[in-house]
Coordinates of C-alpha atoms and ligand atoms in Angstrom, one line a residue:
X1 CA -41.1 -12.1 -42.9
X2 CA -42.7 -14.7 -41.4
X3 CA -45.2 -14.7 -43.9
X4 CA -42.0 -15.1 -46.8
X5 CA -40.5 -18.0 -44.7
X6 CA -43.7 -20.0 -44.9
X7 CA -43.8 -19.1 -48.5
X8 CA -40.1 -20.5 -48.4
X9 CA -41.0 -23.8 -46.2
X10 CA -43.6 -24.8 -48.8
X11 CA -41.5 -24.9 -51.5
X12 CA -38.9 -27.0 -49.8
X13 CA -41.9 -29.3 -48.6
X14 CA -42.6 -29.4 -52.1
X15 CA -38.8 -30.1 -53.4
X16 CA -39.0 -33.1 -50.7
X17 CA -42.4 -34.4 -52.0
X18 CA -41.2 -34.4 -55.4
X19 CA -37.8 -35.6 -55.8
X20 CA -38.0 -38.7 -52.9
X21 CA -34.8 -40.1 -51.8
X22 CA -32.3 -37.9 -53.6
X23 CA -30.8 -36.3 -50.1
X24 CA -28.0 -34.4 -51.8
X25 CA -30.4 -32.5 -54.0
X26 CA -32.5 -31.7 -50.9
X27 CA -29.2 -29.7 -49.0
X28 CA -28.2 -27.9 -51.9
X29 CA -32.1 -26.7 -52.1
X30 CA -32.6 -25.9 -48.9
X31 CA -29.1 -24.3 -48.3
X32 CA -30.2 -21.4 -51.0
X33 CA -34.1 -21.4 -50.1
X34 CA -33.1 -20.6 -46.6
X35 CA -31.0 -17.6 -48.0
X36 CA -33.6 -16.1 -50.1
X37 CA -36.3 -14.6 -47.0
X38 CA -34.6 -11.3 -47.6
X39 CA -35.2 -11.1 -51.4
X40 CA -38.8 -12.3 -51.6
X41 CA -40.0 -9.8 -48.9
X42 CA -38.2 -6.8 -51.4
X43 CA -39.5 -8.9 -54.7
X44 CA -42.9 -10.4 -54.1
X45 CA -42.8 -10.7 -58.4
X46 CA -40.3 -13.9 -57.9
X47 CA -43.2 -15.7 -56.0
X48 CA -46.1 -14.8 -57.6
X49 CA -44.2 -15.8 -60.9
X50 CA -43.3 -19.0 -59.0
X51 CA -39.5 -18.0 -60.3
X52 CA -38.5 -19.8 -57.6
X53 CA -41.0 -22.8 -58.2
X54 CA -39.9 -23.2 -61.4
X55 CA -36.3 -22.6 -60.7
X56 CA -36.2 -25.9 -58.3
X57 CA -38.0 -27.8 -61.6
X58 CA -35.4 -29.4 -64.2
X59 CA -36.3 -28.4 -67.5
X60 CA -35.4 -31.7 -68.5
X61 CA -33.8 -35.3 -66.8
X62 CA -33.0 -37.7 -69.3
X63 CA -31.9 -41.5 -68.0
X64 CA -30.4 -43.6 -70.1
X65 CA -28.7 -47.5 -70.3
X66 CA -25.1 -47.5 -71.4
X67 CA -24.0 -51.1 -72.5
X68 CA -20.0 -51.8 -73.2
X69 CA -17.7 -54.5 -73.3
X70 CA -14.6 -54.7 -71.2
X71 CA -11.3 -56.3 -72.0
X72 CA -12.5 -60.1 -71.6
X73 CA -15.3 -59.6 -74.2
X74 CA -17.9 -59.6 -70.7
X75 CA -20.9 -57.0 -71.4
X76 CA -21.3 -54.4 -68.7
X77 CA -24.0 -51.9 -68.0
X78 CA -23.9 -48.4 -66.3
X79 CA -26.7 -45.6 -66.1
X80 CA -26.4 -42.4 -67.7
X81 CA -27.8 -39.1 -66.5
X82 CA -28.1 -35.7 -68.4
X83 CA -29.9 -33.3 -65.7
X84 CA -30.7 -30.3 -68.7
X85 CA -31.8 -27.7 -65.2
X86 CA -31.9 -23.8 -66.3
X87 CA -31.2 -22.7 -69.5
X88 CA -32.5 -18.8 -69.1
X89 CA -29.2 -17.4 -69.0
X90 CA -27.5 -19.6 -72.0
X91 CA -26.9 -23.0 -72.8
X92 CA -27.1 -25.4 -70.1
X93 CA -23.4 -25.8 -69.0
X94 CA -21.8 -28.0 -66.2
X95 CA -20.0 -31.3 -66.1
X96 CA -19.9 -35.3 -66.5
X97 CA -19.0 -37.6 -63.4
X98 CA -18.2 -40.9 -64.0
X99 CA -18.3 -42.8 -60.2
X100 CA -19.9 -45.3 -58.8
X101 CA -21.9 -43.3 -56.5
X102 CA -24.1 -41.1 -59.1
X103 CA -27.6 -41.4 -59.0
X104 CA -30.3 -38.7 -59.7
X105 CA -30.5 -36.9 -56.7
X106 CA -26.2 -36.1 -56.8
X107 CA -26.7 -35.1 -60.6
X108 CA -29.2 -32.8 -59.5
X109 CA -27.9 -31.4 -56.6
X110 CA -24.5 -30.8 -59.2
X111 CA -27.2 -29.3 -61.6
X112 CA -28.9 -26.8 -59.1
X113 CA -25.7 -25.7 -57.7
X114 CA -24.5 -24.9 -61.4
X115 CA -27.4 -22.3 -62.2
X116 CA -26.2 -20.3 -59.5
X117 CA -22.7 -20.7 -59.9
X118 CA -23.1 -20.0 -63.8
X119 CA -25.0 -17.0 -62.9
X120 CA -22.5 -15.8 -60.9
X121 CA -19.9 -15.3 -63.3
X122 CA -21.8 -13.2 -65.2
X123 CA -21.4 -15.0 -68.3
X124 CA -24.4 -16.4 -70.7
X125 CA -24.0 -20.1 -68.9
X126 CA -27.6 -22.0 -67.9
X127 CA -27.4 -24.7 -65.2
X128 CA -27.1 -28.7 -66.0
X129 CA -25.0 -31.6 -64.9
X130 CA -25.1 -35.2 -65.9
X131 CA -22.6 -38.5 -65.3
X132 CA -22.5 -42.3 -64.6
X133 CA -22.4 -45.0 -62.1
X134 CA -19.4 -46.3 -63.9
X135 CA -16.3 -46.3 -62.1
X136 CA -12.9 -45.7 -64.2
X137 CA -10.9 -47.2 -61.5
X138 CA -8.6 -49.5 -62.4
X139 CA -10.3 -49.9 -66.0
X140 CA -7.6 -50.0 -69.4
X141 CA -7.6 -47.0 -71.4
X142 CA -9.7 -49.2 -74.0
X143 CA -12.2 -49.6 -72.0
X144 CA -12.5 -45.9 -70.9
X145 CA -12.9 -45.2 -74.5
X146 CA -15.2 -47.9 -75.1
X147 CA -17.7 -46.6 -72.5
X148 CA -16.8 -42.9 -73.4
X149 CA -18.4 -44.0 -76.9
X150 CA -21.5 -46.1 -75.7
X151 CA -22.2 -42.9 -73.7
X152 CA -22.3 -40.0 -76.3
X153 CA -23.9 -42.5 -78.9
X154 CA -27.0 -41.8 -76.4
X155 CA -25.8 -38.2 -75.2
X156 CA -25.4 -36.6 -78.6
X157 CA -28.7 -36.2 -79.1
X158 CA -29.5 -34.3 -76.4
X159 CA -26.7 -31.7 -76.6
X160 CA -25.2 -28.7 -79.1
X161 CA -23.1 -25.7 -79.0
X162 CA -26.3 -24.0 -78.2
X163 CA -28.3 -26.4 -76.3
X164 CA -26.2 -27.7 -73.8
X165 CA -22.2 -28.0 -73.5
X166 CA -21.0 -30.6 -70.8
X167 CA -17.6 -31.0 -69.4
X168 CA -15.3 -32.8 -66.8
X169 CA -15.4 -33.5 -63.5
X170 CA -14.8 -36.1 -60.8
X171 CA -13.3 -39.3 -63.3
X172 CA -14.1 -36.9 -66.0
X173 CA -10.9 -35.4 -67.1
X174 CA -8.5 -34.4 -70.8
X175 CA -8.8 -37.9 -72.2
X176 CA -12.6 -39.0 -71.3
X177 CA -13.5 -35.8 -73.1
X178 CA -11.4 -36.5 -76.3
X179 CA -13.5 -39.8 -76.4
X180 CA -16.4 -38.6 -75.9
X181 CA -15.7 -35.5 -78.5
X182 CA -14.1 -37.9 -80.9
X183 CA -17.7 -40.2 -80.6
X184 CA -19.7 -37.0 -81.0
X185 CA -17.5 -35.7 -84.2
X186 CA -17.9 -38.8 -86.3
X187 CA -21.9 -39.7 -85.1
X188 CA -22.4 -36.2 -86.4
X189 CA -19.9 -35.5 -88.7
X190 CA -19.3 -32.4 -87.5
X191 CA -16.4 -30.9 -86.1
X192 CA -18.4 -29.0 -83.4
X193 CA -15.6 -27.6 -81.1
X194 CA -18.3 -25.6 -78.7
X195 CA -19.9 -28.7 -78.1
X196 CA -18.0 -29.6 -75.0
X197 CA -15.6 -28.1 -73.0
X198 CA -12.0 -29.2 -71.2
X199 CA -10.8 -30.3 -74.5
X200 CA -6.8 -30.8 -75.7
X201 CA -5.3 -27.5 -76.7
X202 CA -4.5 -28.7 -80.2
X203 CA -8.3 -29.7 -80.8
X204 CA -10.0 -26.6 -79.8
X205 CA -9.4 -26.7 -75.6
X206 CA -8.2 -23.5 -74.0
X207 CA -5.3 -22.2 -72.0
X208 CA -5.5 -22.7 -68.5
X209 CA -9.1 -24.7 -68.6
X210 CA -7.2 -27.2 -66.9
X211 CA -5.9 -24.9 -64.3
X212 CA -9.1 -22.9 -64.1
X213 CA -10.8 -24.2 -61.1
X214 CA -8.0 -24.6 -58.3
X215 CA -6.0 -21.6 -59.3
X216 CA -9.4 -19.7 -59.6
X217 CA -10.4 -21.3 -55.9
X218 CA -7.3 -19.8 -54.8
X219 CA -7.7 -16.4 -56.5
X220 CA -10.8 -16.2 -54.6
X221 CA -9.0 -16.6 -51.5
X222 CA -6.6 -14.6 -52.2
X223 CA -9.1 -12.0 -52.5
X224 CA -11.1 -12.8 -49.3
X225 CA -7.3 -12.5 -47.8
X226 CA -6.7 -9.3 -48.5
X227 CA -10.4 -7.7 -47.7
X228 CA -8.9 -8.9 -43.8
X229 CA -5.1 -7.4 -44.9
X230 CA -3.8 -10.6 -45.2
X231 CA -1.6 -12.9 -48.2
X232 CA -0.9 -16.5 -48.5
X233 CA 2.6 -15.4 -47.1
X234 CA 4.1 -18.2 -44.8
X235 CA 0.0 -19.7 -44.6
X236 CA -0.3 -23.3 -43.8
X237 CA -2.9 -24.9 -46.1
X238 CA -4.1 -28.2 -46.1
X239 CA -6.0 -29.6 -49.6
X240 CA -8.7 -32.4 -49.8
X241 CA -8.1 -34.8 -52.7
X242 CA -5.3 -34.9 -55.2
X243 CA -7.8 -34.6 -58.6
X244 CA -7.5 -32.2 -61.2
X245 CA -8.7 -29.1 -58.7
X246 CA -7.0 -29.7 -55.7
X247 CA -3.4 -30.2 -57.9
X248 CA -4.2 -26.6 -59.5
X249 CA -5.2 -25.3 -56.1
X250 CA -1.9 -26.8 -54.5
X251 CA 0.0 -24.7 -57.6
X252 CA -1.5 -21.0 -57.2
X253 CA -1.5 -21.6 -53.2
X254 CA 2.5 -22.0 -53.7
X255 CA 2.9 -19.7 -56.2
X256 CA 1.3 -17.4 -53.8
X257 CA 3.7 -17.7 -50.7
X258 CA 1.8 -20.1 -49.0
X259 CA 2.7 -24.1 -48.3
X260 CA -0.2 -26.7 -49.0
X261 CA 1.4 -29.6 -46.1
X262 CA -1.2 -32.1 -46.7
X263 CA -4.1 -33.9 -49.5
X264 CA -5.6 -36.6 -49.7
X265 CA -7.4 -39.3 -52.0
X266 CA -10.0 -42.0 -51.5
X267 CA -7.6 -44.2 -49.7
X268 CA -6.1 -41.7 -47.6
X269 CA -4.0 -38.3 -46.7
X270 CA -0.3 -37.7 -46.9
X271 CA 1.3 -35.1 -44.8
X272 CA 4.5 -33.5 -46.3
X273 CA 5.9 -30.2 -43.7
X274 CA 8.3 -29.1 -47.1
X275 CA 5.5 -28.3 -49.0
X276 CA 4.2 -30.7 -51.5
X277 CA 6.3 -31.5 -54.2
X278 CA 3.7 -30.9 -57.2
X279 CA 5.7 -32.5 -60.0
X280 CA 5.7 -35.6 -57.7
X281 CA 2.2 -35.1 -57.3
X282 CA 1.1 -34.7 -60.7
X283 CA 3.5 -37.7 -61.8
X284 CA 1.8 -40.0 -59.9
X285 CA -2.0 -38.5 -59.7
X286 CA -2.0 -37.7 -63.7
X287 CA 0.5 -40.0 -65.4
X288 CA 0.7 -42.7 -63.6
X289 CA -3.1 -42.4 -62.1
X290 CA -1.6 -44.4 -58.9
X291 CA -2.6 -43.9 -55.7
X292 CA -1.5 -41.3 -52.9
X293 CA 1.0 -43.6 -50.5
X294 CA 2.9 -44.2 -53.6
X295 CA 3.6 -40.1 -53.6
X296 CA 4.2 -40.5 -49.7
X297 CA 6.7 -43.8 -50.5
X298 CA 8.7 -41.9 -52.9
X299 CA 8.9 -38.4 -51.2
X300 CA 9.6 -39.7 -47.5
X301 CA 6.3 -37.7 -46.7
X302 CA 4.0 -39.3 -43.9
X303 CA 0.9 -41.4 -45.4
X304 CA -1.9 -42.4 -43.2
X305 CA -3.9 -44.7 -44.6
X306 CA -8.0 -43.9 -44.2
X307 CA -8.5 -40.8 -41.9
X308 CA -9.6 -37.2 -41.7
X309 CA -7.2 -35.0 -43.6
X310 CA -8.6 -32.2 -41.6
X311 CA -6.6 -33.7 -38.9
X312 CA -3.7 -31.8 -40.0
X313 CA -3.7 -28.3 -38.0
X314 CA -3.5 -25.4 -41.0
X315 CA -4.5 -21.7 -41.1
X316 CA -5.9 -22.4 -44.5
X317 CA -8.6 -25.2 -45.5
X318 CA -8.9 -26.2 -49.1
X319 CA -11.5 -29.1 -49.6
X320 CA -11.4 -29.7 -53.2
X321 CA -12.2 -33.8 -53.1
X322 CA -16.2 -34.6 -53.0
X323 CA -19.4 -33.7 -51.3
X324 CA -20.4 -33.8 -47.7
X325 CA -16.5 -34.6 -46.7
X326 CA -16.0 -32.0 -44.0
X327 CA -18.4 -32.2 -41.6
X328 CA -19.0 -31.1 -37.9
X329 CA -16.5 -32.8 -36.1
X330 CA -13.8 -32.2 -38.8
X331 CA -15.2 -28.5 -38.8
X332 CA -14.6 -28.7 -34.8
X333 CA -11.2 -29.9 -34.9
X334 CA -9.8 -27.3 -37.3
X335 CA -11.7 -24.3 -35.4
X336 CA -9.6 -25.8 -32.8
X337 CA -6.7 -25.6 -34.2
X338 CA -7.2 -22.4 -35.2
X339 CA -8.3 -22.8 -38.9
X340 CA -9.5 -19.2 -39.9
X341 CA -10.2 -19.7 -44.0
X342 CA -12.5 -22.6 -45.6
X343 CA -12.9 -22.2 -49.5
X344 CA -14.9 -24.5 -51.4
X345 CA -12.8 -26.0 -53.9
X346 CA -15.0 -28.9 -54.8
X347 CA -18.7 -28.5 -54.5
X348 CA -20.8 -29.1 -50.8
X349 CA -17.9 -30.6 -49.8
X350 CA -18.8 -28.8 -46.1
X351 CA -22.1 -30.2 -44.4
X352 CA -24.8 -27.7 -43.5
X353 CA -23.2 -28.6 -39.2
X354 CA -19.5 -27.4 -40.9
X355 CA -20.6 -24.5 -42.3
X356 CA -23.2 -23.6 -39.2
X357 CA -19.8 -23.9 -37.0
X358 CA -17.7 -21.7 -39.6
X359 CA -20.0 -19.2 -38.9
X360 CA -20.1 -19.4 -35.0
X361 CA -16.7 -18.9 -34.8
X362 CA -16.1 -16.3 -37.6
X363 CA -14.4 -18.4 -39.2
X364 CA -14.0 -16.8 -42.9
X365 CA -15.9 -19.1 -45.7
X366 CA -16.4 -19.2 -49.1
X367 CA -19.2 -21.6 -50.4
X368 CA -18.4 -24.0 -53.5
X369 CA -20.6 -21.6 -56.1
X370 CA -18.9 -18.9 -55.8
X371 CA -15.0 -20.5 -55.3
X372 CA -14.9 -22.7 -57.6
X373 CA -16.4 -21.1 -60.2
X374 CA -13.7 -20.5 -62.4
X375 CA -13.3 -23.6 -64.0
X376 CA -16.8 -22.9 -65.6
X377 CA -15.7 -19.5 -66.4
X378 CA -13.0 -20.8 -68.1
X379 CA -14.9 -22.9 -70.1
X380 CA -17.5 -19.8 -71.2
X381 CA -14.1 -18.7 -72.0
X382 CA -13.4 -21.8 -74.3
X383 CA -16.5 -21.5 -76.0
X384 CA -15.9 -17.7 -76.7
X385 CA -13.0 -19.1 -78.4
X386 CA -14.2 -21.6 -80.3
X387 CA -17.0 -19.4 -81.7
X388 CA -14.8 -17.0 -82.8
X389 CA -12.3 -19.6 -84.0
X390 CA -9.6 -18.4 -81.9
X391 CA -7.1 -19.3 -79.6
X392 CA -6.0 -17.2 -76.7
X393 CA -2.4 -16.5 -74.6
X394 CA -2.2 -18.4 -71.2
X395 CA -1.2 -15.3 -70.1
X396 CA -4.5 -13.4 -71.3
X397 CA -6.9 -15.9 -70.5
X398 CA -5.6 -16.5 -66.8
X399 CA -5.8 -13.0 -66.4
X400 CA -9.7 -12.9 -67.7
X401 CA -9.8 -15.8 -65.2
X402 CA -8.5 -13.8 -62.0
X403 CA -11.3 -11.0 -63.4
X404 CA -14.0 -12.8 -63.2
X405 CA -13.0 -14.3 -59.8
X406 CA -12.8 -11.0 -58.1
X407 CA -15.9 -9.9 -60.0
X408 CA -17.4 -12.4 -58.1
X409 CA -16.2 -12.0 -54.6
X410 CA -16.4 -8.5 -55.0
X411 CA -20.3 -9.2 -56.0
X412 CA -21.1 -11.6 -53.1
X413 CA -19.7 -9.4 -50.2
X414 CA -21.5 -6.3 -51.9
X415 CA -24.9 -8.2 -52.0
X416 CA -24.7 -9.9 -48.6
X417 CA -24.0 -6.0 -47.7
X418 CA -26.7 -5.3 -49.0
X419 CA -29.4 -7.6 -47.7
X420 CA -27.9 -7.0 -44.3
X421 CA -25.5 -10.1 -43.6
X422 CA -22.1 -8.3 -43.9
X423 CA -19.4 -10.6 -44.8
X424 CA -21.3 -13.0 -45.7
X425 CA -20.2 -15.3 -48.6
X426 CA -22.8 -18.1 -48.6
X427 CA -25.6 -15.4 -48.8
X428 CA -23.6 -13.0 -51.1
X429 CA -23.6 -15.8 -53.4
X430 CA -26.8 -17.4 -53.1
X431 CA -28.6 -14.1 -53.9
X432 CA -26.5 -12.6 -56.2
X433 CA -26.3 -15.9 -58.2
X434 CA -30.4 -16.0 -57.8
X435 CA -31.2 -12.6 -58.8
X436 CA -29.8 -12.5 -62.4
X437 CA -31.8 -15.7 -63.4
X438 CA -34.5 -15.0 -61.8
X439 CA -34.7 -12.0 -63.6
X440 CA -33.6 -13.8 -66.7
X441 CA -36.9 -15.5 -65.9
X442 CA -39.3 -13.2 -65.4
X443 CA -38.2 -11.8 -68.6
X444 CA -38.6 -15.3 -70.6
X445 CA -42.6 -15.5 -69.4
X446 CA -43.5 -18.7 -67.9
X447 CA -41.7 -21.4 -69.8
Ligands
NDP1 P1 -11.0 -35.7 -59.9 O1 -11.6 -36.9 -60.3 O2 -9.9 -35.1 -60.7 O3 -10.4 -35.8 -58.4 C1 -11.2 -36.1 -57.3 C2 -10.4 -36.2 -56.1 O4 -11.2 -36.4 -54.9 C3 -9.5 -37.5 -56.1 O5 -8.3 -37.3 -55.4 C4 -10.4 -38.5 -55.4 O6 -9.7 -39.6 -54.8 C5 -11.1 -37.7 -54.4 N1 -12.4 -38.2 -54.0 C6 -13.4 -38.4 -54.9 N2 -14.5 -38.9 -54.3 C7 -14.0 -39.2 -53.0 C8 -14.6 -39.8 -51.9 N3 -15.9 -40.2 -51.9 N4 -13.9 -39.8 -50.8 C9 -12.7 -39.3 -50.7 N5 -12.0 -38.8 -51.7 C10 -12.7 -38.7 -52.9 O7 -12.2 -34.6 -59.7 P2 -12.1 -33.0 -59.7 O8 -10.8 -32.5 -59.1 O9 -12.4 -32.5 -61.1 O10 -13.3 -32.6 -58.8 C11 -13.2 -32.5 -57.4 C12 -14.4 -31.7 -56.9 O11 -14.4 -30.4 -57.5 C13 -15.8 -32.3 -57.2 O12 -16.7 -31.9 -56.1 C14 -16.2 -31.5 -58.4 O13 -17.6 -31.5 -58.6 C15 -15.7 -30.1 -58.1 N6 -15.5 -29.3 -59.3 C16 -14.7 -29.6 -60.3 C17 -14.5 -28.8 -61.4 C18 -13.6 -29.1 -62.5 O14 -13.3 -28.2 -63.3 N7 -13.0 -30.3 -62.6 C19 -15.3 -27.5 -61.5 C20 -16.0 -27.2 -60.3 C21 -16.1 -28.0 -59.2 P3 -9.8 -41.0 -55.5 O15 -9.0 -40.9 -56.8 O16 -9.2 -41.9 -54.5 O17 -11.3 -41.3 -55.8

């Protein structure tokens, strides 16, 4: 073992050496290299095929300049990124984030992440990310479109229905991806619905997509809920961010019984003890894209401005807003307050300190891969329909949603069982989302 854990070391010596700087990329490596001991010592084939080597390699990063004009006629510039990671199990698959803090080393920590995650679903997804420093805030619609279009007239070329298939995520939502579609279409001229994913349900989206990854989050829970005999009955649950996943979380977690009694945004947390009032919420978050006090203004809900969210005591912890925004001493207060479920909505939102306390105090926890995999699912599921040119129920597809979500709980607590860390979400999912690519892999030859 100690002999594997060297092996290990080196390759994370060799992730720092290589990719300088990009800190976010480095956790996310390190979190699933320090799960993977137990599998190299049963499969010494996934080292000496340097699986695991290659697996930490992009296939491809492509970097690009993306010039537009805003509404006085001034020229602006933002980067674009397209990190094209794994593509052994399908087309590389994950999403676009337009904010001002992407730069490499968040693309690729989004990209590494999504080769597990993809994997885990069990459906023919590869890993890749990509995004912008550009921040939407505050920008008219015309200018949204007119960097959507500067951006695919470089993107276009590196993507395809079988090649790679982006999507949304943070300041990446229903009408960035009609630009960018309608930018792709006419460059093209092709109407190439599996192209990209999260689109409007009357130009080849699918039911529930924009649903999938909160209520899928929640699903999850649901199912970690009832290994312990439990339900969302009469649950407090407090939810980090007030974007398209934590709104959807906020819906199934009161569907479900329970009451979500706090969120947040950048500028932010509101705490409402009725429950949140979600067609409040989604009236000001989505139509009116205004910010949180404005909710707390016209519900009579509390709103204190900057803060921890995870102030708020709750049995339930939903963090569903952006990486690295629970860490130790937010992870100490809920412990304290007697917190006994974290599920990753967004992804890393916990630090490696958060989760290291989760565990200490048996805290139950489900890591980002694995809980928030449903809005990916859901998008397989899109592409399933646009290759067959057909358009499913809301009722069937969010039932093919909650399968594939207890697919995959039911396959992380089976393969943390089975390389001896019993309960054990973070390294259920880590090797069970490593395993089938790296097989994938071996299978492929060294390419
Ligand atoms: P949205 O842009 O819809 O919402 C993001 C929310 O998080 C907003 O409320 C935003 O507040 C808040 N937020 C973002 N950055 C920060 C920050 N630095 N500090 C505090 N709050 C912040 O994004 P999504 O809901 O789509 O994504 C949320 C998370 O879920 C991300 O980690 C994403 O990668 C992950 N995810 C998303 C999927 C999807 O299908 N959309 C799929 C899987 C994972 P504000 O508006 O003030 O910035």
């Amino acid at each position: 073992m100690a002999h594997v854990e060297g092996t290990l070391g080196t390759l994370y010596d060799e992730v720092l050496r290589r990719n300088p700087g990009e800190t976010e990329f480095h956790q996310a490596a390190k979190e699933v290299l320090d799960s993977l001991a137990p599998v190299v010592s049963k499969h010494p084939e996934y080292v000496d095929a340097a699986v695991i080597r290659r697996l930490c390699e992009p296939e491809r990063q492509i970097i690009f300049r993306v010039p537009w004009q805003d509404d006085d006629g001034n020229v602006q510039l933002n980067r674009g990124f397209r990190v094209e990671f794994n593509s052994a199990l399908g087309p590389f698959k994950g999403g676009l984030r337009f904010h001002p803090s992407v730069y490499l080393g968040i693309v690729k920590f989004l990209g590494f992440e999504q080769i597990f995650k993809n994997s885990l679903t069990g459906l023919p997804i590869g890993g890749g990310k990509g995004g912008s420093d550009f921040d939407p805030k505050g920008r008219s619609d015309g200018e949204i479109m007119r960097f959507c279009q500067s951006f695919m007239t470089e993107l276009y070329r590196h993507i395809g229905e079988y090649t790679d298939v982006p999507a949304g995520d943070i300041g990446v939502g229903g009408r960035e991806i009609g630009y960018l579609f309608g930018q792709y279409k006419r460059i093209t001229n092709r109407y190439e619905s599996g192209v990209l994913t999260g689109k409007g349900l009357t130009w080849g989206g699918s039911q529930v997509r924009t649903e999938a990854t909160g209520y899928g989050a929640v699903y999850f829970l649901n199912e970690m809920l009832k290994t312990q005999g439990q339900s969302f009955d009469g649950k407090r649950v407090v939810v980090s961010g007030s974007g398209n996943v934590a709104v959807y979380a906020t819906e199934k977690v009161e569907q479900l019984g329970g009451t979500v009694v706090a969120c947040s945004d950048s500028s932010g947390y509101v705490v409402d003890e009725k429950g949140i009032d979600l067609e409040l919420l989604k009236d000001v978050k989505e139509r009116r894209r205004a910010r949180i006090d404005v909710y707390a203004a016209e519900r009579g809900a509390i709103f204190v401005p900057g803060g921890s969210v995870w102030d708020v005591p709750c049995d339930i912890a939903l963090p569903c807003a952006t990486q690295n925004e629970l860490d130790g001493d937010a992870a100490d207060r809920l412990i304290k307050n007697g917190t006994s479920y974290v599920a990753e909505g967004a992804n890393m939102p916990c630090t490696p300190d958060a989760v290291k306390l989760f565990a200490e105090a048996k805290v139950h926890f489900a890591p980002g891969k694995a809980a928030n995999a449903g809005g990916v699912a859901t998008s397989a599921l899109e592409m399933q329909q646009n290759a067959s040119r057909d358009s499913w129920s809301f009722d069937y597809t969010e039932d093919r949603l909650a399968d594939i979500m207890r697919g995959i709980h039911d396959r992380c607590l089976e393969t943390a069982d089975e390389y001896g860390s019993p309960g054990d979400y973070v390294t259920g999912a880590n090797i069970a989302g490593f395993i089938r690519v790296a097989n994938a892999m071996l299978a492929l030859g060294v390419v």
